[in-house]
Tab-separated table of C-alpha atoms and ligand atoms in Angstrom:
chain	number	residue	atom	x	y	z
A	1	SER	CA	-69.085	-172.823	139.779
A	2	ALA	CA	-68.757	-172.017	136.013
A	3	PHE	CA	-66.337	-174.962	135.792
A	4	TYR	CA	-68.969	-177.437	136.383
A	5	SER	CA	-72.031	-178.316	134.032
A	6	ASN	CA	-73.737	-181.094	136.051
A	7	ILE	CA	-73.403	-179.810	139.589
A	8	THR	CA	-73.211	-176.625	141.415
A	9	VAL	CA	-70.627	-176.031	144.151
A	10	GLU	CA	-70.500	-173.325	146.808
A	11	LYS	CA	-69.523	-172.551	150.302
A	12	LYS	CA	-72.384	-171.924	152.684
A	13	GLY	CA	-73.061	-171.126	156.265
A	14	LYS	CA	-72.593	-168.095	158.537
A	15	LYS	CA	-68.949	-169.166	158.830
A	16	ASN	CA	-68.478	-170.263	155.247
A	17	ASN	CA	-67.514	-173.615	156.640
A	18	VAL	CA	-69.976	-175.899	154.770
A	19	GLY	CA	-69.213	-177.221	151.420
A	20	PHE	CA	-72.563	-177.371	149.392
A	21	ILE	CA	-72.899	-179.533	146.385
A	22	GLN	CA	-76.147	-179.653	144.355
A	23	LEU	CA	-76.664	-182.146	141.651
A	24	ASN	CA	-78.009	-180.305	138.785
A	25	ARG	CA	-78.874	-182.137	135.681
A	26	PRO	CA	-82.594	-181.469	135.605
A	27	LYS	CA	-83.165	-182.858	132.214
A	28	ALA	CA	-82.319	-186.390	133.260
A	29	LEU	CA	-83.424	-186.134	136.930
A	30	ASN	CA	-79.855	-186.036	138.052
A	31	ALA	CA	-79.038	-189.402	136.487
A	32	LEU	CA	-75.385	-190.091	137.498
A	33	CYS	CA	-73.530	-190.001	134.136
A	34	ASP	CA	-69.791	-190.246	134.137
A	35	ALA	CA	-69.250	-186.609	133.493
A	36	LEU	CA	-71.414	-185.775	136.751
A	37	MET	CA	-69.642	-188.360	138.878
A	38	LYS	CA	-66.330	-186.926	137.871
A	39	GLU	CA	-67.427	-183.417	138.679
A	40	LEU	CA	-68.622	-184.618	141.991
A	41	GLN	CA	-65.302	-186.276	142.766
A	42	THR	CA	-63.468	-183.052	141.880
A	43	ALA	CA	-65.606	-180.978	144.160
A	44	LEU	CA	-65.164	-183.364	147.062
A	45	SER	CA	-61.378	-183.386	146.485
A	46	ASP	CA	-61.415	-179.573	146.589
A	47	PHE	CA	-63.267	-179.515	149.808
A	48	SER	CA	-61.155	-182.118	151.386
A	49	LYS	CA	-58.222	-179.758	150.841
A	50	ASP	CA	-60.174	-176.705	151.837
A	51	GLU	CA	-59.379	-176.123	155.586
A	52	GLU	CA	-62.194	-173.984	156.214
A	53	VAL	CA	-64.657	-176.590	155.242
A	54	GLY	CA	-65.867	-178.876	158.107
A	55	CYS	CA	-68.737	-180.572	156.679
A	56	VAL	CA	-70.243	-181.233	153.317
A	57	VAL	CA	-73.969	-181.296	152.084
A	58	LEU	CA	-74.922	-183.188	149.000
A	59	THR	CA	-78.369	-182.461	147.661
A	60	GLY	CA	-80.476	-182.711	144.317
A	61	SER	CA	-83.634	-180.993	143.324
A	62	ASN	CA	-86.973	-181.333	144.894
A	63	LYS	CA	-88.061	-183.717	142.144
A	64	ALA	CA	-84.861	-185.990	142.242
A	65	PHE	CA	-81.873	-186.433	144.363
A	66	ALA	CA	-80.780	-188.601	141.536
A	67	ALA	CA	-82.846	-191.131	139.538
A	68	GLY	CA	-79.887	-193.789	139.296
A	69	ALA	CA	-77.012	-194.461	137.112
A	70	ASP	CA	-77.543	-192.996	133.593
A	71	ILE	CA	-79.439	-195.871	131.834
A	72	LYS	CA	-78.878	-194.356	128.339
A	73	GLU	CA	-75.122	-194.164	128.984
A	74	MET	CA	-75.040	-197.727	130.250
A	75	GLN	CA	-77.184	-199.443	127.601
A	76	PRO	CA	-74.393	-199.923	124.923
A	77	ARG	CA	-71.789	-201.133	127.366
A	78	GLU	CA	-70.806	-204.796	127.284
A	79	PHE	CA	-69.102	-207.083	129.889
A	80	ALA	CA	-65.631	-206.781	128.711
A	81	GLU	CA	-65.634	-203.085	128.815
A	82	VAL	CA	-67.307	-202.789	132.409
A	83	TYR	CA	-65.252	-205.437	133.873
A	84	LYS	CA	-61.866	-204.135	132.527
A	85	GLY	CA	-62.781	-200.501	133.224
A	86	ASP	CA	-64.154	-201.525	136.671
A	87	PHE	CA	-67.266	-199.626	136.059
A	88	LEU	CA	-68.672	-197.864	139.102
A	89	GLY	CA	-65.581	-198.715	141.091
A	90	PHE	CA	-64.541	-194.970	141.275
A	91	TRP	CA	-67.984	-194.075	142.810
A	92	ASN	CA	-66.789	-195.602	146.135
A	93	SER	CA	-64.366	-192.652	146.529
A	94	ILE	CA	-67.337	-190.859	148.120
A	95	SER	CA	-67.396	-193.218	150.794
A	96	LEU	CA	-63.659	-192.716	151.483
A	97	PHE	CA	-64.158	-188.909	151.756
A	98	LYS	CA	-62.602	-188.009	155.198
A	99	LYS	CA	-64.888	-185.106	156.325
A	100	PRO	CA	-68.427	-185.525	157.520
A	101	ILE	CA	-70.884	-185.467	154.540
A	102	ILE	CA	-74.505	-185.441	154.660
A	103	ALA	CA	-77.161	-186.334	151.964
A	104	ALA	CA	-80.289	-184.309	151.770
A	105	VAL	CA	-82.755	-186.145	149.776
A	106	ASN	CA	-85.801	-184.612	148.223
A	107	GLY	CA	-87.652	-186.716	145.538
A	108	TYR	CA	-86.277	-189.837	143.889
A	109	ALA	CA	-83.090	-191.579	145.224
A	110	LEU	CA	-83.214	-194.590	143.006
A	111	GLY	CA	-80.468	-197.186	142.117
A	112	GLY	CA	-77.058	-195.257	141.946
A	113	GLY	CA	-78.972	-192.262	143.565
A	114	CYS	CA	-79.776	-194.351	146.732
A	115	GLU	CA	-76.394	-195.742	146.714
A	116	ILE	CA	-74.716	-192.424	146.797
A	117	ALA	CA	-76.900	-191.227	149.548
A	118	MET	CA	-75.993	-194.185	151.476
A	119	MET	CA	-72.217	-193.580	151.047
A	120	CYS	CA	-72.776	-190.264	152.841
A	121	ASP	CA	-72.525	-190.213	156.753
A	122	ILE	CA	-76.154	-189.025	157.502
A	123	ILE	CA	-79.226	-189.072	155.190
A	124	TYR	CA	-82.048	-186.613	155.982
A	125	ALA	CA	-85.161	-186.902	153.760
A	126	GLY	CA	-87.884	-184.393	152.584
A	127	GLU	CA	-91.470	-185.816	153.161
A	128	LYS	CA	-91.812	-186.728	149.548
A	129	ALA	CA	-88.600	-188.511	149.078
A	130	LYS	CA	-88.500	-192.106	147.711
A	131	PHE	CA	-85.707	-194.558	147.989
A	132	GLY	CA	-85.450	-197.747	145.908
A	133	GLN	CA	-83.031	-200.223	144.227
A	134	PRO	CA	-84.894	-200.774	140.877
A	135	GLU	CA	-82.022	-202.604	139.115
A	136	ILE	CA	-83.865	-205.854	139.103
A	137	LEU	CA	-86.531	-204.288	136.931
A	138	LEU	CA	-83.662	-203.807	134.383
A	139	GLY	CA	-82.507	-207.367	134.695
A	140	THR	CA	-79.442	-206.443	136.836
A	141	ILE	CA	-78.352	-205.939	140.455
A	142	PRO	CA	-77.334	-202.828	142.384
A	143	GLY	CA	-73.559	-202.278	141.564
A	144	GLY	CA	-72.700	-199.239	143.899
A	145	GLY	CA	-72.889	-200.814	147.235
A	146	GLY	CA	-76.778	-201.336	147.443
A	147	THR	CA	-76.797	-204.792	148.427
A	148	GLN	CA	-74.408	-204.175	151.214
A	149	ARG	CA	-75.141	-200.675	152.631
A	150	LEU	CA	-78.931	-201.118	152.377
A	151	THR	CA	-78.840	-204.358	154.238
A	152	GLN	CA	-76.706	-202.722	156.945
A	153	ALA	CA	-79.216	-199.895	157.141
A	154	VAL	CA	-82.550	-201.486	156.995
A	155	GLY	CA	-81.856	-205.115	157.915
A	156	LYS	CA	-82.211	-208.156	155.759
A	157	SER	CA	-85.824	-208.594	155.032
A	158	LYS	CA	-86.532	-204.990	154.012
A	159	ALA	CA	-83.375	-205.004	151.889
A	160	MET	CA	-84.122	-208.142	150.233
A	161	GLU	CA	-87.832	-206.880	149.596
A	162	MET	CA	-86.432	-203.731	147.970
A	163	VAL	CA	-83.689	-205.483	145.972
A	164	LEU	CA	-85.835	-208.425	144.687
A	165	THR	CA	-89.075	-206.387	143.848
A	166	GLY	CA	-87.533	-202.926	142.974
A	167	ASP	CA	-90.381	-201.399	145.045
A	168	GLN	CA	-89.562	-198.083	146.459
A	169	ILE	CA	-90.147	-196.872	150.072
A	170	SER	CA	-91.307	-193.561	151.277
A	171	ALA	CA	-89.495	-191.075	153.579
A	172	GLN	CA	-91.614	-192.304	156.501
A	173	GLU	CA	-90.596	-195.831	155.912
A	174	ALA	CA	-86.948	-194.937	155.381
A	175	LEU	CA	-87.066	-193.340	158.804
A	176	GLN	CA	-88.959	-196.243	160.412
A	177	PHE	CA	-86.217	-198.698	159.155
A	178	GLY	CA	-83.310	-196.428	160.035
A	179	LEU	CA	-82.069	-195.576	156.596
A	180	VAL	CA	-82.593	-191.666	157.305
A	181	ALA	CA	-81.961	-189.831	160.510
A	182	ASN	CA	-84.967	-187.564	160.115
A	183	VAL	CA	-87.717	-186.373	157.813
A	184	TYR	CA	-88.521	-182.753	157.181
A	185	PRO	CA	-91.072	-180.756	155.075
A	186	VAL	CA	-89.818	-180.428	151.445
A	187	GLU	CA	-89.260	-176.834	151.528
A	188	GLU	CA	-87.516	-176.936	154.959
A	189	LEU	CA	-85.279	-179.902	154.222
A	190	VAL	CA	-82.090	-177.885	152.940
A	191	ASP	CA	-82.239	-175.290	155.941
A	192	LYS	CA	-82.649	-178.151	158.483
A	193	VAL	CA	-79.686	-180.005	157.040
A	194	MET	CA	-77.581	-176.737	156.707
A	195	GLU	CA	-78.218	-176.210	160.584
A	196	LYS	CA	-76.964	-179.708	161.406
A	197	ALA	CA	-73.915	-179.238	158.876
A	198	GLU	CA	-73.068	-175.822	160.387
A	199	LYS	CA	-73.052	-177.298	163.932
A	200	ILE	CA	-70.813	-180.237	162.756
A	201	ALA	CA	-68.515	-177.832	160.947
A	202	SER	CA	-68.014	-175.860	164.090
A	203	MET	CA	-66.607	-178.835	165.885
A	204	SER	CA	-62.807	-179.700	165.842
A	205	GLN	CA	-62.163	-181.176	162.412
A	206	ILE	CA	-59.908	-183.605	163.992
A	207	ALA	CA	-62.524	-184.937	166.288
A	208	THR	CA	-65.231	-185.180	163.724
A	209	GLY	CA	-62.825	-187.056	161.409
A	210	MET	CA	-61.790	-189.412	164.150
A	211	ALA	CA	-65.552	-189.857	165.131
A	212	LYS	CA	-66.434	-190.773	161.647
A	213	GLU	CA	-63.543	-193.022	161.168
A	214	ALA	CA	-64.434	-194.838	164.362
A	215	VAL	CA	-68.175	-195.255	163.551
A	216	ASN	CA	-67.326	-196.397	159.926
A	217	SER	CA	-64.981	-199.070	161.315
A	218	SER	CA	-67.812	-200.754	163.084
A	219	TYR	CA	-68.702	-202.018	159.507
A	220	GLU	CA	-65.260	-203.303	158.752
A	221	MET	CA	-63.921	-204.684	162.024
A	222	THR	CA	-64.567	-207.081	164.707
A	223	LEU	CA	-65.999	-205.460	168.011
A	224	ALA	CA	-62.721	-205.979	169.799
A	225	GLU	CA	-60.793	-204.406	166.999
A	226	GLY	CA	-63.209	-201.669	166.675
A	227	ILE	CA	-63.111	-200.844	170.463
A	228	HIS	CA	-59.491	-200.813	170.302
A	229	LEU	CA	-59.245	-198.480	167.372
A	230	GLU	CA	-61.742	-196.249	169.093
A	231	ARG	CA	-59.856	-196.019	172.315
A	232	ARG	CA	-56.678	-195.292	170.531
A	233	LEU	CA	-58.176	-192.530	168.537
A	234	PHE	CA	-59.818	-191.260	171.799
A	235	HIS	CA	-56.300	-191.211	173.372
A	236	SER	CA	-54.856	-189.353	170.455
A	237	THR	CA	-57.426	-186.451	170.784
A	238	PHE	CA	-55.578	-185.610	174.124
A	239	ALA	CA	-52.817	-184.212	171.900
A	240	THR	CA	-55.235	-181.663	170.431
A	241	ILE	CA	-57.623	-181.237	173.413
A	242	LEU	CA	-54.569	-179.752	175.402
A	243	LYS	CA	-54.065	-177.122	172.673
A	244	LEU	CA	-57.773	-176.213	172.815
A	245	ALA	CA	-57.621	-175.841	176.600
A	246	ILE	CA	-54.761	-173.447	176.364
A	247	ASN	CA	-56.720	-171.433	173.680
A	248	SER	CA	-59.644	-171.310	175.948
A	249	ILE	CA	-58.153	-170.175	179.243
A	250	GLY	CA	-60.556	-168.219	181.225
A	251	SER	CA	-63.570	-169.727	179.529
A	252	CYS	CA	-65.134	-173.066	179.608
A	253	ASN	CA	-67.243	-172.048	176.522
A	254	MET	CA	-66.666	-174.813	173.976
A	255	GLY	CA	-67.770	-172.350	171.316
A	256	ILE	CA	-64.134	-171.121	171.386
A	257	ILE	CA	-62.927	-174.454	169.853
A	258	ASN	CA	-60.642	-173.999	166.850
A	259	ALA	CA	-62.361	-176.009	164.165
A	260	LYS	CA	-59.199	-176.605	162.327
A	261	LEU	CA	-57.789	-178.727	165.241
B	1	CO8	N1	-80.796	-192.509	133.356
B	1	CO8	C1	-80.994	-191.748	132.405
B	1	CO8	N2	-81.943	-190.841	132.214
B	1	CO8	C2	-83.065	-190.819	133.113
B	1	CO8	C3	-82.844	-191.726	134.284
B	1	CO8	C4	-81.715	-192.470	134.372
B	1	CO8	N3	-81.636	-193.267	135.514
B	1	CO8	N4	-84.054	-191.490	134.978
B	1	CO8	C5	-84.826	-190.537	134.469
B	1	CO8	N5	-84.194	-190.197	133.181
B	1	CO8	C6	-84.561	-189.203	132.236
B	1	CO8	C7	-85.761	-189.733	131.457
B	1	CO8	O1	-85.175	-190.566	130.388
B	1	CO8	C8	-86.363	-188.447	130.932
B	1	CO8	O2	-85.736	-187.875	129.993
B	1	CO8	P1	-86.336	-187.710	128.502
B	1	CO8	O3	-87.413	-186.571	128.768
B	1	CO8	O4	-85.286	-187.130	127.686
B	1	CO8	O5	-86.934	-188.961	128.012
B	1	CO8	C9	-86.228	-187.502	132.114
B	1	CO8	O6	-85.109	-187.987	132.930
B	1	CO8	C10	-87.490	-187.473	133.010
B	1	CO8	O7	-87.880	-188.599	133.404
B	1	CO8	P2	-89.274	-189.130	133.214
B	1	CO8	O8	-90.002	-188.523	132.124
B	1	CO8	O9	-89.364	-190.588	133.281
B	1	CO8	O10	-89.910	-188.661	134.682
B	1	CO8	P3	-91.233	-189.193	135.464
B	1	CO8	O11	-91.592	-188.184	136.483
B	1	CO8	O12	-92.294	-189.652	134.618
B	1	CO8	O13	-90.625	-190.449	136.215
B	1	CO8	C11	-88.977	-191.815	137.317
B	1	CO8	C12	-89.742	-190.446	137.084
B	1	CO8	C13	-90.074	-192.833	138.097
B	1	CO8	C14	-87.777	-191.644	138.406
B	1	CO8	C15	-88.454	-192.349	136.022
B	1	CO8	O14	-87.740	-191.424	135.423
B	1	CO8	C16	-87.673	-193.686	136.240
B	1	CO8	O15	-88.215	-194.691	136.521
B	1	CO8	N6	-86.339	-193.619	136.031
B	1	CO8	C17	-85.363	-194.555	136.080
B	1	CO8	C18	-85.107	-195.132	137.491
B	1	CO8	C19	-84.020	-196.328	137.298
B	1	CO8	O16	-84.314	-197.313	136.929
B	1	CO8	N7	-82.898	-195.861	137.560
B	1	CO8	C20	-81.706	-196.787	137.327
B	1	CO8	C21	-81.439	-197.596	138.318
B	1	CO8	S1	-80.256	-198.723	137.899
B	1	CO8	C22	-78.773	-198.167	138.387
B	1	CO8	O17	-78.694	-197.200	139.024
B	1	CO8	C23	-77.482	-198.998	138.061
B	1	CO8	C24	-77.630	-200.175	137.369
B	1	CO8	C25	-78.289	-199.980	136.064
B	1	CO8	C26	-77.889	-201.021	134.842
B	1	CO8	C27	-78.576	-200.482	133.599
B	1	CO8	C28	-78.023	-201.447	132.359
B	1	CO8	C29	-78.585	-200.963	131.024
């Protein structure tokens, strides 16, 4: 990926069906400067168009997933500029990505780093990972969804504690509070996450897309609306399941699923 200077982008997995993005700005602990975020957006947009890719993994280094928004870049900015330019608004595009996306977090996931991880569908952590929203220590508050997604993930008391004190939590605490789906030894994290990603990527892309849409709708809709949407999406999979059944005549082995359907 010669095209990128703040991230590396490749396709991985035995079937080359996992989009793999590594934040790679080591001199600033992957602080999320504008250039990095634009590259991330471009890479995701390419993966969304790539039919082979059924799942994306987003990771950083062993020391830092990302140490937050770029403080040096933000320092000179003033109200009029950030308001008129809707600063951080475009970050939310990560949460609108249609394919499953998994964050593999080793080291620091602070401020914007924690927020980007929470925009992903699943977070897995390495044993030394640290999550925090330290904005309050700088006299500001989270601006990339932290007050909302963290509260939904860990509940009000823990979220308030983190947002009001800036204190970090460990990988084990993140697991206990439901922020992450599992914790692995640092050196094994990426391999373990790749196993999950390859498994997801081997499923019907229509089904994983709909499953993701249905789960995410639980944050946006009433229970009745969400259940209605789920049932309609479920019904609509009968259009693709039929084709899969024809494809798999003579076999009940689901491995034969065409991941593009
Ligand atoms: N932005 C820019 N550069 C950073 C950032 C960052 N968020 N984090 C680390 N760096 C840089 C350091 O400046 C340093 O660069 P240099 O060597 O050129 O000075 C390099 O990365 C290595 O960092 P450290 O030497 O500090 O490494 P340590 O291992 O000693 O410490 C820490 C690691 C604890 C993660 C420490 O770097 C740290 O506390 N970083 C900042 C964490 C933070 O507060 N993040 C910002 C959260 S706020 C946010 O995301 C959105 C709202 C912000 C509004 C700000 C308005 C001005």
